[in-house]
Amino acid sequence: MLLVTVIWGGGFPATKLALDFGVTVGITNMVRGAIFTVLVFAVFHRQILTMKKKDIKIGLFAGTANVMAFLLQTIGTQYTTLSNSAFLTTTNVIMIPFMVWVLMEKCPVAKKGIFRQSLIAVKMTVKFSCVNARIGAAAAGERRSNTKHFFKIV
């Protein structure tokens, strides 16, 4: 878990540095995707080579949605601070069940305490974005980063 945390957390400063040095959003995400592709193929090559056509179609759909989410996240990172981008990205864990609830009209099953805590976190996220918009901070980045939640539902 520590290794996953370090790799995941290290992606934010690496992305911000790449963007600050003038690397485009597309190239940044292409490199990210290439690294991921190589690592996944190294671990799951047997399963990948024996995939059926239906599995490939589902994978392409899910992969396209994931690419769109990463593009929006990276574009948002250009217009906001690194800490805001990381904070908004972590809200995936909380926001996606609510978005599924709204879009699919199916309430997520959870214990009451967890559900209340999630509602509080959603309210904090909304307030956080609104306060930044009012004080003239880079609200465009926050809006773009928050838009990626729709693509993460897939």
mmCIF file of C-alpha atoms in Angstrom:
data_model
loop_
_atom_site.group_PDB
_atom_site.id
_atom_site.type_symbol
_atom_site.label_atom_id
_atom_site.label_comp_id
_atom_site.label_asym_id
_atom_site.label_seq_id
_atom_site.Cartn_x
_atom_site.Cartn_y
_atom_site.Cartn_z
ATOM 1 C CA MET A 1 0.000 0.000 0.000
ATOM 2 C CA LEU A 2 2.850 2.352 0.764
ATOM 3 C CA LEU A 3 4.323 1.844 -2.712
ATOM 4 C CA VAL A 4 0.943 2.553 -4.339
ATOM 5 C CA THR A 5 0.586 5.714 -2.262
ATOM 6 C CA VAL A 6 4.066 6.926 -3.174
ATOM 7 C CA ILE A 7 3.553 6.260 -6.895
ATOM 8 C CA TRP A 8 0.063 7.783 -6.941
ATOM 9 C CA GLY A 9 1.084 10.802 -4.877
ATOM 10 C CA GLY A 10 4.247 11.320 -6.917
ATOM 11 C CA GLY A 11 2.189 11.647 -10.069
ATOM 12 C CA PHE A 12 0.843 15.061 -9.068
ATOM 13 C CA PRO A 13 4.169 16.868 -8.726
ATOM 14 C CA ALA A 14 5.523 15.060 -11.796
ATOM 15 C CA THR A 15 2.539 16.216 -13.858
ATOM 16 C CA LYS A 16 2.758 19.786 -12.556
ATOM 17 C CA LEU A 17 6.512 19.930 -13.261
ATOM 18 C CA ALA A 18 6.003 18.607 -16.787
ATOM 19 C CA LEU A 19 3.311 21.211 -17.455
ATOM 20 C CA ASP A 20 5.434 23.999 -15.958
ATOM 21 C CA PHE A 21 8.311 23.023 -18.261
ATOM 22 C CA GLY A 22 6.023 23.346 -21.284
ATOM 23 C CA VAL A 23 5.172 19.703 -21.979
ATOM 24 C CA THR A 24 1.678 19.581 -23.454
ATOM 25 C CA VAL A 25 -1.266 17.889 -21.777
ATOM 26 C CA GLY A 26 -1.428 15.292 -24.546
ATOM 27 C CA ILE A 27 2.240 14.329 -24.294
ATOM 28 C CA THR A 28 2.032 14.190 -20.498
ATOM 29 C CA ASN A 29 -0.899 11.782 -20.663
ATOM 30 C CA MET A 30 0.677 9.779 -23.492
ATOM 31 C CA VAL A 31 3.759 9.127 -21.340
ATOM 32 C CA ARG A 32 1.562 8.264 -18.360
ATOM 33 C CA GLY A 33 -0.465 5.849 -20.492
ATOM 34 C CA ALA A 34 2.621 4.250 -22.030
ATOM 35 C CA ILE A 35 4.139 3.568 -18.609
ATOM 36 C CA PHE A 36 0.847 2.096 -17.400
ATOM 37 C CA THR A 37 0.468 -0.030 -20.541
ATOM 38 C CA VAL A 38 3.930 -1.523 -20.199
ATOM 39 C CA LEU A 39 3.443 -2.295 -16.494
ATOM 40 C CA VAL A 40 -0.010 -3.838 -16.986
ATOM 41 C CA PHE A 41 1.157 -5.940 -19.934
ATOM 42 C CA ALA A 42 4.167 -7.151 -17.956
ATOM 43 C CA VAL A 43 1.888 -8.412 -15.187
ATOM 44 C CA PHE A 44 -1.190 -9.550 -17.146
ATOM 45 C CA HIS A 45 0.206 -10.512 -20.577
ATOM 46 C CA ARG A 46 -1.326 -14.015 -20.538
ATOM 47 C CA GLN A 47 -4.818 -12.707 -19.861
ATOM 48 C CA ILE A 48 -4.455 -9.857 -22.359
ATOM 49 C CA LEU A 49 -3.304 -12.136 -25.176
ATOM 50 C CA THR A 50 -6.332 -14.441 -24.681
ATOM 51 C CA MET A 51 -9.001 -11.721 -24.460
ATOM 52 C CA LYS A 52 -12.239 -12.111 -26.405
ATOM 53 C CA LYS A 53 -13.681 -9.469 -28.743
ATOM 54 C CA LYS A 54 -16.337 -8.504 -26.159
ATOM 55 C CA ASP A 55 -13.634 -7.929 -23.514
ATOM 56 C CA ILE A 56 -11.688 -5.723 -25.915
ATOM 57 C CA LYS A 57 -14.788 -3.593 -26.661
ATOM 58 C CA ILE A 58 -15.513 -3.119 -22.960
ATOM 59 C CA GLY A 59 -11.859 -2.308 -22.331
ATOM 60 C CA LEU A 60 -11.776 0.266 -25.119
ATOM 61 C CA PHE A 61 -14.893 1.978 -23.752
ATOM 62 C CA ALA A 62 -13.580 2.033 -20.186
ATOM 63 C CA GLY A 63 -10.128 3.096 -21.382
ATOM 64 C CA THR A 64 -11.557 5.988 -23.397
ATOM 65 C CA ALA A 65 -13.497 7.215 -20.376
ATOM 66 C CA ASN A 66 -10.357 6.921 -18.238
ATOM 67 C CA VAL A 67 -8.291 8.873 -20.789
ATOM 68 C CA MET A 68 -10.923 11.643 -20.812
ATOM 69 C CA ALA A 69 -10.823 11.790 -17.014
ATOM 70 C CA PHE A 70 -7.012 12.007 -16.992
ATOM 71 C CA LEU A 71 -7.053 14.696 -19.687
ATOM 72 C CA LEU A 72 -9.514 16.799 -17.699
ATOM 73 C CA GLN A 73 -7.497 16.283 -14.527
ATOM 74 C CA THR A 74 -4.282 17.332 -16.268
ATOM 75 C CA ILE A 75 -5.935 20.353 -17.893
ATOM 76 C CA GLY A 76 -7.307 21.319 -14.475
ATOM 77 C CA THR A 77 -3.819 20.996 -12.995
ATOM 78 C CA GLN A 78 -2.614 23.682 -15.426
ATOM 79 C CA TYR A 79 -5.037 26.214 -13.969
ATOM 80 C CA THR A 80 -4.888 25.476 -10.265
ATOM 81 C CA THR A 81 -2.422 24.650 -7.533
ATOM 82 C CA LEU A 82 -0.948 21.224 -7.041
ATOM 83 C CA SER A 83 -2.642 20.760 -3.666
ATOM 84 C CA ASN A 84 -6.062 21.708 -5.070
ATOM 85 C CA SER A 85 -5.643 19.240 -7.918
ATOM 86 C CA ALA A 86 -4.660 16.428 -5.550
ATOM 87 C CA PHE A 87 -7.520 17.255 -3.172
ATOM 88 C CA LEU A 88 -10.096 17.320 -5.958
ATOM 89 C CA THR A 89 -8.790 14.051 -7.372
ATOM 90 C CA THR A 90 -9.189 12.305 -4.031
ATOM 91 C CA THR A 91 -12.829 13.352 -3.979
ATOM 92 C CA ASN A 92 -13.409 10.607 -6.605
ATOM 93 C CA VAL A 93 -13.841 8.176 -3.739
ATOM 94 C CA ILE A 94 -16.690 10.226 -2.315
ATOM 95 C CA MET A 95 -18.277 11.818 -5.378
ATOM 96 C CA ILE A 96 -18.670 8.805 -7.664
ATOM 97 C CA PRO A 97 -21.237 6.911 -5.534
ATOM 98 C CA PHE A 98 -23.362 10.076 -5.389
ATOM 99 C CA MET A 99 -23.060 10.630 -9.122
ATOM 100 C CA VAL A 100 -24.077 7.009 -9.740
ATOM 101 C CA TRP A 101 -27.003 7.573 -7.385
ATOM 102 C CA VAL A 102 -28.138 10.649 -9.333
ATOM 103 C CA LEU A 103 -27.515 9.296 -12.838
ATOM 104 C CA MET A 104 -28.752 5.732 -12.302
ATOM 105 C CA GLU A 105 -31.336 6.507 -9.620
ATOM 106 C CA LYS A 106 -29.917 3.788 -7.401
ATOM 107 C CA CYS A 107 -28.955 4.650 -3.836
ATOM 108 C CA PRO A 108 -25.540 3.370 -2.776
ATOM 109 C CA VAL A 109 -25.784 0.875 0.042
ATOM 110 C CA ALA A 110 -23.670 1.937 2.989
ATOM 111 C CA LYS A 111 -23.754 2.260 6.717
ATOM 112 C CA LYS A 112 -25.363 5.469 7.971
ATOM 113 C CA GLY A 113 -22.145 6.799 9.485
ATOM 114 C CA ILE A 114 -20.186 6.399 6.261
ATOM 115 C CA PHE A 115 -23.044 7.932 4.269
ATOM 116 C CA ARG A 116 -23.187 10.999 6.553
ATOM 117 C CA GLN A 117 -19.421 11.446 6.403
ATOM 118 C CA SER A 118 -19.563 11.270 2.623
ATOM 119 C CA LEU A 119 -22.273 13.949 2.524
ATOM 120 C CA ILE A 120 -20.129 16.187 4.710
ATOM 121 C CA ALA A 121 -17.157 15.667 2.411
ATOM 122 C CA VAL A 122 -19.282 16.533 -0.652
ATOM 123 C CA LYS A 123 -20.451 19.733 1.032
ATOM 124 C CA MET A 124 -16.849 20.626 1.883
ATOM 125 C CA THR A 125 -15.803 20.076 -1.731
ATOM 126 C CA VAL A 126 -18.593 22.290 -3.043
ATOM 127 C CA LYS A 127 -17.793 25.014 -0.489
ATOM 128 C CA PHE A 128 -14.080 24.734 -1.274
ATOM 129 C CA SER A 129 -14.728 25.279 -4.989
ATOM 130 C CA CYS A 130 -17.165 28.152 -4.379
ATOM 131 C CA VAL A 131 -14.847 29.990 -1.982
ATOM 132 C CA ASN A 132 -11.983 29.797 -4.476
ATOM 133 C CA ALA A 133 -14.260 31.125 -7.221
ATOM 134 C CA ARG A 134 -15.305 34.080 -5.054
ATOM 135 C CA ILE A 135 -11.834 35.143 -4.011
ATOM 136 C CA GLY A 136 -10.605 35.090 -7.595
ATOM 137 C CA ALA A 137 -8.417 31.992 -7.357
ATOM 138 C CA ALA A 138 -7.969 29.690 -10.333
ATOM 139 C CA ALA A 139 -11.553 28.381 -10.293
ATOM 140 C CA ALA A 140 -11.304 27.257 -13.918
ATOM 141 C CA GLY A 141 -8.870 24.533 -12.862
ATOM 142 C CA GLU A 142 -11.136 23.328 -10.084
ATOM 143 C CA ARG A 143 -14.111 23.144 -12.444
ATOM 144 C CA ARG A 144 -12.120 21.146 -14.990
ATOM 145 C CA SER A 145 -10.770 18.836 -12.304
ATOM 146 C CA ASN A 146 -14.266 18.241 -10.927
ATOM 147 C CA THR A 147 -15.643 17.451 -14.407
ATOM 148 C CA LYS A 148 -13.457 14.345 -14.564
ATOM 149 C CA HIS A 149 -15.734 12.648 -11.994
ATOM 150 C CA PHE A 150 -18.291 12.002 -14.756
ATOM 151 C CA PHE A 151 -15.732 9.967 -16.690
ATOM 152 C CA LYS A 152 -14.630 8.041 -13.593
ATOM 153 C CA ILE A 153 -18.143 6.590 -13.157
ATOM 154 C CA VAL A 154 -17.364 4.141 -15.952
#
